[in-house]
């Protein structure tokens, strides 16, 4: 299943920045794995003195952004699991700033964060590989918007891509 197969009614308009940043070259499962390795290599090339840097007051550090990517992936994967299991409960959003403020990410090493990201991603890959085609097409409501399981998978990748672009432009 590739990103070009997703219909615009499978995700909220604000998610289009993420969905549209994903390459159509690979399937969802392939891109989940490839994007992880691409991101780790990218982060390992960042100078050590940049990981705690803020480009402006009240902006997140690179460590905080990596933790934010991890937390968001966990939330999106949880939503995907609920929707794939035909759970029709409307799911609330999450307060990303509160998550970052309470993450303790700046007291962790970059390797600890990348190891956690890898562990979460491999769990996400296993989860998405377990879904049938029908489950990937299931749609649920999260944060007040309809979202399909497969769109959540591509949003995980696109969200990571978005923040990698921010690193390049601002750090």
PDB file of C-alpha atoms in Angstrom:
ATOM      1  CA  UNK A   1       0.000   0.000   0.000  1.00  0.00           C
ATOM      2  CA  UNK A   2       1.479   3.324  -1.104  1.00  0.00           C
ATOM      3  CA  UNK A   3       0.745   6.877  -0.047  1.00  0.00           C
ATOM      4  CA  UNK A   4      -0.751   7.778  -3.448  1.00  0.00           C
ATOM      5  CA  UNK A   5      -3.619   5.364  -2.726  1.00  0.00           C
ATOM      6  CA  UNK A   6      -4.881   7.445   0.191  1.00  0.00           C
ATOM      7  CA  UNK A   7      -7.982   9.533  -0.453  1.00  0.00           C
ATOM      8  CA  UNK A   8      -8.330  13.063   0.947  1.00  0.00           C
ATOM      9  CA  UNK A   9     -11.303  11.980   3.112  1.00  0.00           C
ATOM     10  CA  UNK A  10      -8.994   9.632   5.073  1.00  0.00           C
ATOM     11  CA  UNK A  11      -7.298  12.415   7.024  1.00  0.00           C
ATOM     12  CA  UNK A  12      -7.797  15.965   8.263  1.00  0.00           C
ATOM     13  CA  UNK A  13      -6.614  18.872   6.138  1.00  0.00           C
ATOM     14  CA  UNK A  14      -3.960  19.781   8.714  1.00  0.00           C
ATOM     15  CA  UNK A  15      -2.440  16.305   8.255  1.00  0.00           C
ATOM     16  CA  UNK A  16      -1.882  16.868   4.526  1.00  0.00           C
ATOM     17  CA  UNK A  17       1.537  18.447   5.198  1.00  0.00           C
ATOM     18  CA  UNK A  18       2.611  15.086   6.650  1.00  0.00           C
ATOM     19  CA  UNK A  19       0.895  12.797   4.151  1.00  0.00           C
ATOM     20  CA  UNK A  20       2.191  14.733   1.147  1.00  0.00           C
ATOM     21  CA  UNK A  21       5.796  14.649   2.407  1.00  0.00           C
ATOM     22  CA  UNK A  22       5.987  10.854   2.091  1.00  0.00           C
ATOM     23  CA  UNK A  23       7.561   9.342  -1.019  1.00  0.00           C
ATOM     24  CA  UNK A  24       5.399   7.112  -3.193  1.00  0.00           C
ATOM     25  CA  UNK A  25       8.433   4.987  -4.016  1.00  0.00           C
ATOM     26  CA  UNK A  26       7.857   2.446  -1.225  1.00  0.00           C
ATOM     27  CA  UNK A  27       5.001   0.700   0.550  1.00  0.00           C
ATOM     28  CA  UNK A  28       3.910   1.792   4.011  1.00  0.00           C
ATOM     29  CA  UNK A  29       5.844  -0.996   5.763  1.00  0.00           C
ATOM     30  CA  UNK A  30       8.961  -0.359   3.678  1.00  0.00           C
ATOM     31  CA  UNK A  31       8.864   3.395   4.250  1.00  0.00           C
ATOM     32  CA  UNK A  32       8.353   2.963   8.002  1.00  0.00           C
ATOM     33  CA  UNK A  33      11.649   1.083   8.132  1.00  0.00           C
ATOM     34  CA  UNK A  34      13.576   3.134   5.560  1.00  0.00           C
ATOM     35  CA  UNK A  35      12.573   6.449   7.126  1.00  0.00           C
ATOM     36  CA  UNK A  36      13.776   5.272  10.534  1.00  0.00           C
ATOM     37  CA  UNK A  37      17.251   4.482   9.217  1.00  0.00           C
ATOM     38  CA  UNK A  38      17.342   7.701   7.189  1.00  0.00           C
ATOM     39  CA  UNK A  39      16.441   9.727  10.287  1.00  0.00           C
ATOM     40  CA  UNK A  40      18.973   8.003  12.560  1.00  0.00           C
ATOM     41  CA  UNK A  41      21.781   8.620  10.058  1.00  0.00           C
ATOM     42  CA  UNK A  42      20.669  12.224   9.723  1.00  0.00           C
ATOM     43  CA  UNK A  43      20.637  12.800  13.505  1.00  0.00           C
ATOM     44  CA  UNK A  44      24.018  11.120  13.976  1.00  0.00           C
ATOM     45  CA  UNK A  45      25.527  13.753  11.661  1.00  0.00           C
ATOM     46  CA  UNK A  46      24.263  16.663  13.790  1.00  0.00           C
ATOM     47  CA  UNK A  47      27.059  18.260  15.862  1.00  0.00           C
ATOM     48  CA  UNK A  48      26.814  17.321  19.555  1.00  0.00           C
ATOM     49  CA  UNK A  49      26.519  20.954  20.670  1.00  0.00           C
ATOM     50  CA  UNK A  50      23.265  21.359  18.705  1.00  0.00           C
ATOM     51  CA  UNK A  51      21.170  18.783  20.598  1.00  0.00           C
ATOM     52  CA  UNK A  52      20.348  21.179  23.471  1.00  0.00           C
ATOM     53  CA  UNK A  53      20.128  24.297  21.270  1.00  0.00           C
ATOM     54  CA  UNK A  54      16.911  26.325  20.887  1.00  0.00           C
ATOM     55  CA  UNK A  55      16.727  28.532  17.809  1.00  0.00           C
ATOM     56  CA  UNK A  56      14.341  30.894  19.659  1.00  0.00           C
ATOM     57  CA  UNK A  57      12.874  31.336  23.124  1.00  0.00           C
ATOM     58  CA  UNK A  58      10.237  28.710  23.971  1.00  0.00           C
ATOM     59  CA  UNK A  59      11.204  26.538  20.994  1.00  0.00           C
ATOM     60  CA  UNK A  60      12.057  22.903  21.523  1.00  0.00           C
ATOM     61  CA  UNK A  61      15.559  21.467  21.516  1.00  0.00           C
ATOM     62  CA  UNK A  62      16.481  18.718  19.080  1.00  0.00           C
ATOM     63  CA  UNK A  63      16.271  16.225  21.948  1.00  0.00           C
ATOM     64  CA  UNK A  64      12.770  17.461  22.778  1.00  0.00           C
ATOM     65  CA  UNK A  65      11.725  17.187  19.139  1.00  0.00           C
ATOM     66  CA  UNK A  66      13.004  13.612  18.925  1.00  0.00           C
ATOM     67  CA  UNK A  67      11.004  12.747  22.060  1.00  0.00           C
ATOM     68  CA  UNK A  68       7.994  14.499  20.499  1.00  0.00           C
ATOM     69  CA  UNK A  69       8.389  12.310  17.386  1.00  0.00           C
ATOM     70  CA  UNK A  70       8.478   9.218  19.619  1.00  0.00           C
ATOM     71  CA  UNK A  71       5.434  10.282  21.647  1.00  0.00           C
ATOM     72  CA  UNK A  72       3.442  11.213  18.550  1.00  0.00           C
ATOM     73  CA  UNK A  73       4.247   7.881  16.932  1.00  0.00           C
ATOM     74  CA  UNK A  74       2.980   6.069  20.030  1.00  0.00           C
ATOM     75  CA  UNK A  75      -0.257   8.080  19.981  1.00  0.00           C
ATOM     76  CA  UNK A  76      -0.796   7.545  16.238  1.00  0.00           C
ATOM     77  CA  UNK A  77      -0.032   3.814  16.500  1.00  0.00           C
ATOM     78  CA  UNK A  78      -2.503   3.513  19.391  1.00  0.00           C
ATOM     79  CA  UNK A  79      -5.150   5.235  17.305  1.00  0.00           C
ATOM     80  CA  UNK A  80      -4.380   2.897  14.398  1.00  0.00           C
ATOM     81  CA  UNK A  81      -4.770  -0.130  16.674  1.00  0.00           C
ATOM     82  CA  UNK A  82      -8.120   1.092  17.994  1.00  0.00           C
ATOM     83  CA  UNK A  83      -9.461   1.851  14.510  1.00  0.00           C
ATOM     84  CA  UNK A  84      -8.124  -1.409  13.005  1.00  0.00           C
ATOM     85  CA  UNK A  85      -9.943  -3.338  15.723  1.00  0.00           C
ATOM     86  CA  UNK A  86     -13.193  -1.611  14.715  1.00  0.00           C
ATOM     87  CA  UNK A  87     -13.374   0.427  17.913  1.00  0.00           C
ATOM     88  CA  UNK A  88     -15.768   3.281  17.148  1.00  0.00           C
ATOM     89  CA  UNK A  89     -14.921   5.340  20.231  1.00  0.00           C
ATOM     90  CA  UNK A  90     -14.031   8.914  19.318  1.00  0.00           C
ATOM     91  CA  UNK A  91     -10.497   9.546  20.562  1.00  0.00           C
ATOM     92  CA  UNK A  92      -9.341  12.800  22.126  1.00  0.00           C
ATOM     93  CA  UNK A  93      -6.314  14.742  20.994  1.00  0.00           C
ATOM     94  CA  UNK A  94      -3.166  15.117  23.046  1.00  0.00           C
ATOM     95  CA  UNK A  95      -1.405  18.205  24.331  1.00  0.00           C
ATOM     96  CA  UNK A  96       2.002  18.007  22.690  1.00  0.00           C
ATOM     97  CA  UNK A  97       3.493  20.889  24.692  1.00  0.00           C
ATOM     98  CA  UNK A  98       2.629  19.186  27.967  1.00  0.00           C
ATOM     99  CA  UNK A  99       4.164  15.954  26.716  1.00  0.00           C
ATOM    100  CA  UNK A 100       7.419  17.733  25.848  1.00  0.00           C
ATOM    101  CA  UNK A 101       7.540  19.689  29.114  1.00  0.00           C
ATOM    102  CA  UNK A 102       7.224  16.453  31.073  1.00  0.00           C
ATOM    103  CA  UNK A 103       9.470  14.251  28.940  1.00  0.00           C
ATOM    104  CA  UNK A 104      12.857  14.773  30.647  1.00  0.00           C
ATOM    105  CA  UNK A 105      14.340  14.466  27.166  1.00  0.00           C
ATOM    106  CA  UNK A 106      17.070  17.050  27.736  1.00  0.00           C
ATOM    107  CA  UNK A 107      18.523  14.934  30.544  1.00  0.00           C
ATOM    108  CA  UNK A 108      18.863  11.935  28.209  1.00  0.00           C
ATOM    109  CA  UNK A 109      21.602  11.119  25.729  1.00  0.00           C
ATOM    110  CA  UNK A 110      20.967  11.239  22.012  1.00  0.00           C
ATOM    111  CA  UNK A 111      21.660   7.507  21.812  1.00  0.00           C
ATOM    112  CA  UNK A 112      19.004   6.786  24.460  1.00  0.00           C
ATOM    113  CA  UNK A 113      16.490   8.751  22.416  1.00  0.00           C
ATOM    114  CA  UNK A 114      17.453   7.084  19.130  1.00  0.00           C
ATOM    115  CA  UNK A 115      17.291   3.636  20.757  1.00  0.00           C
ATOM    116  CA  UNK A 116      13.808   4.416  22.060  1.00  0.00           C
ATOM    117  CA  UNK A 117      12.753   5.705  18.647  1.00  0.00           C
ATOM    118  CA  UNK A 118      14.014   2.467  17.078  1.00  0.00           C
ATOM    119  CA  UNK A 119      12.163   0.311  19.599  1.00  0.00           C
ATOM    120  CA  UNK A 120       8.930   2.220  19.064  1.00  0.00           C
ATOM    121  CA  UNK A 121       9.326   2.129  15.279  1.00  0.00           C
ATOM    122  CA  UNK A 122       9.918  -1.618  15.169  1.00  0.00           C
ATOM    123  CA  UNK A 123       6.790  -2.105  17.269  1.00  0.00           C
ATOM    124  CA  UNK A 124       4.928   0.177  14.846  1.00  0.00           C
ATOM    125  CA  UNK A 125       6.204  -1.796  11.849  1.00  0.00           C
ATOM    126  CA  UNK A 126       5.070  -5.085  13.414  1.00  0.00           C
ATOM    127  CA  UNK A 127       1.675  -3.548  14.199  1.00  0.00           C
ATOM    128  CA  UNK A 128       1.093  -2.251  10.675  1.00  0.00           C
ATOM    129  CA  UNK A 129       2.283  -5.505   9.109  1.00  0.00           C
ATOM    130  CA  UNK A 130      -0.326  -7.325  11.211  1.00  0.00           C
ATOM    131  CA  UNK A 131      -3.212  -5.357   9.704  1.00  0.00           C
ATOM    132  CA  UNK A 132      -5.261  -6.777   6.840  1.00  0.00           C
ATOM    133  CA  UNK A 133      -6.159  -4.618   3.858  1.00  0.00           C
ATOM    134  CA  UNK A 134      -9.638  -4.122   5.317  1.00  0.00           C
ATOM    135  CA  UNK A 135      -8.172  -3.030   8.652  1.00  0.00           C
ATOM    136  CA  UNK A 136      -5.859  -0.521   6.945  1.00  0.00           C
ATOM    137  CA  UNK A 137      -8.923   1.039   5.342  1.00  0.00           C
ATOM    138  CA  UNK A 138     -10.829   1.402   8.621  1.00  0.00           C
ATOM    139  CA  UNK A 139     -11.621   4.977   9.593  1.00  0.00           C
ATOM    140  CA  UNK A 140     -12.059   6.336  13.090  1.00  0.00           C
ATOM    141  CA  UNK A 141     -12.335   9.731  14.719  1.00  0.00           C
ATOM    142  CA  UNK A 142      -9.408  11.301  16.590  1.00  0.00           C
ATOM    143  CA  UNK A 143      -9.100  14.936  17.650  1.00  0.00           C
ATOM    144  CA  UNK A 144     -12.464  15.521  15.990  1.00  0.00           C
ATOM    145  CA  UNK A 145     -11.310  14.369  12.531  1.00  0.00           C
ATOM    146  CA  UNK A 146     -11.732  11.212  10.473  1.00  0.00           C
ATOM    147  CA  UNK A 147      -8.499   9.271   9.934  1.00  0.00           C
ATOM    148  CA  UNK A 148      -7.874   5.901   8.318  1.00  0.00           C
ATOM    149  CA  UNK A 149      -5.448   3.373   9.721  1.00  0.00           C
ATOM    150  CA  UNK A 150      -3.217   3.599   6.659  1.00  0.00           C
ATOM    151  CA  UNK A 151      -3.249   7.412   6.767  1.00  0.00           C
ATOM    152  CA  UNK A 152      -2.071   7.222  10.379  1.00  0.00           C
ATOM    153  CA  UNK A 153       0.853   5.068   9.262  1.00  0.00           C
ATOM    154  CA  UNK A 154       1.865   7.545   6.595  1.00  0.00           C
ATOM    155  CA  UNK A 155       1.312  10.439   9.024  1.00  0.00           C
ATOM    156  CA  UNK A 156       3.867   8.851  11.370  1.00  0.00           C
ATOM    157  CA  UNK A 157       6.430   8.967   8.570  1.00  0.00           C
ATOM    158  CA  UNK A 158       5.414  12.420   7.381  1.00  0.00           C
ATOM    159  CA  UNK A 159       5.506  13.865  10.890  1.00  0.00           C
ATOM    160  CA  UNK A 160       9.090  12.645  11.243  1.00  0.00           C
ATOM    161  CA  UNK A 161       9.934  14.069   7.790  1.00  0.00           C
ATOM    162  CA  UNK A 162       8.426  17.412   8.793  1.00  0.00           C
ATOM    163  CA  UNK A 163      10.621  17.693  11.876  1.00  0.00           C
ATOM    164  CA  UNK A 164      13.715  16.599   9.976  1.00  0.00           C
ATOM    165  CA  UNK A 165      13.051  19.483   7.593  1.00  0.00           C
ATOM    166  CA  UNK A 166      12.742  21.828  10.584  1.00  0.00           C
ATOM    167  CA  UNK A 167      16.136  20.608  11.831  1.00  0.00           C
ATOM    168  CA  UNK A 168      17.674  21.438   8.456  1.00  0.00           C
ATOM    169  CA  UNK A 169      16.062  24.873   8.236  1.00  0.00           C
ATOM    170  CA  UNK A 170      16.381  26.100  11.818  1.00  0.00           C
ATOM    171  CA  UNK A 171      19.124  24.220  13.641  1.00  0.00           C
TER     172      UNK A 171
END
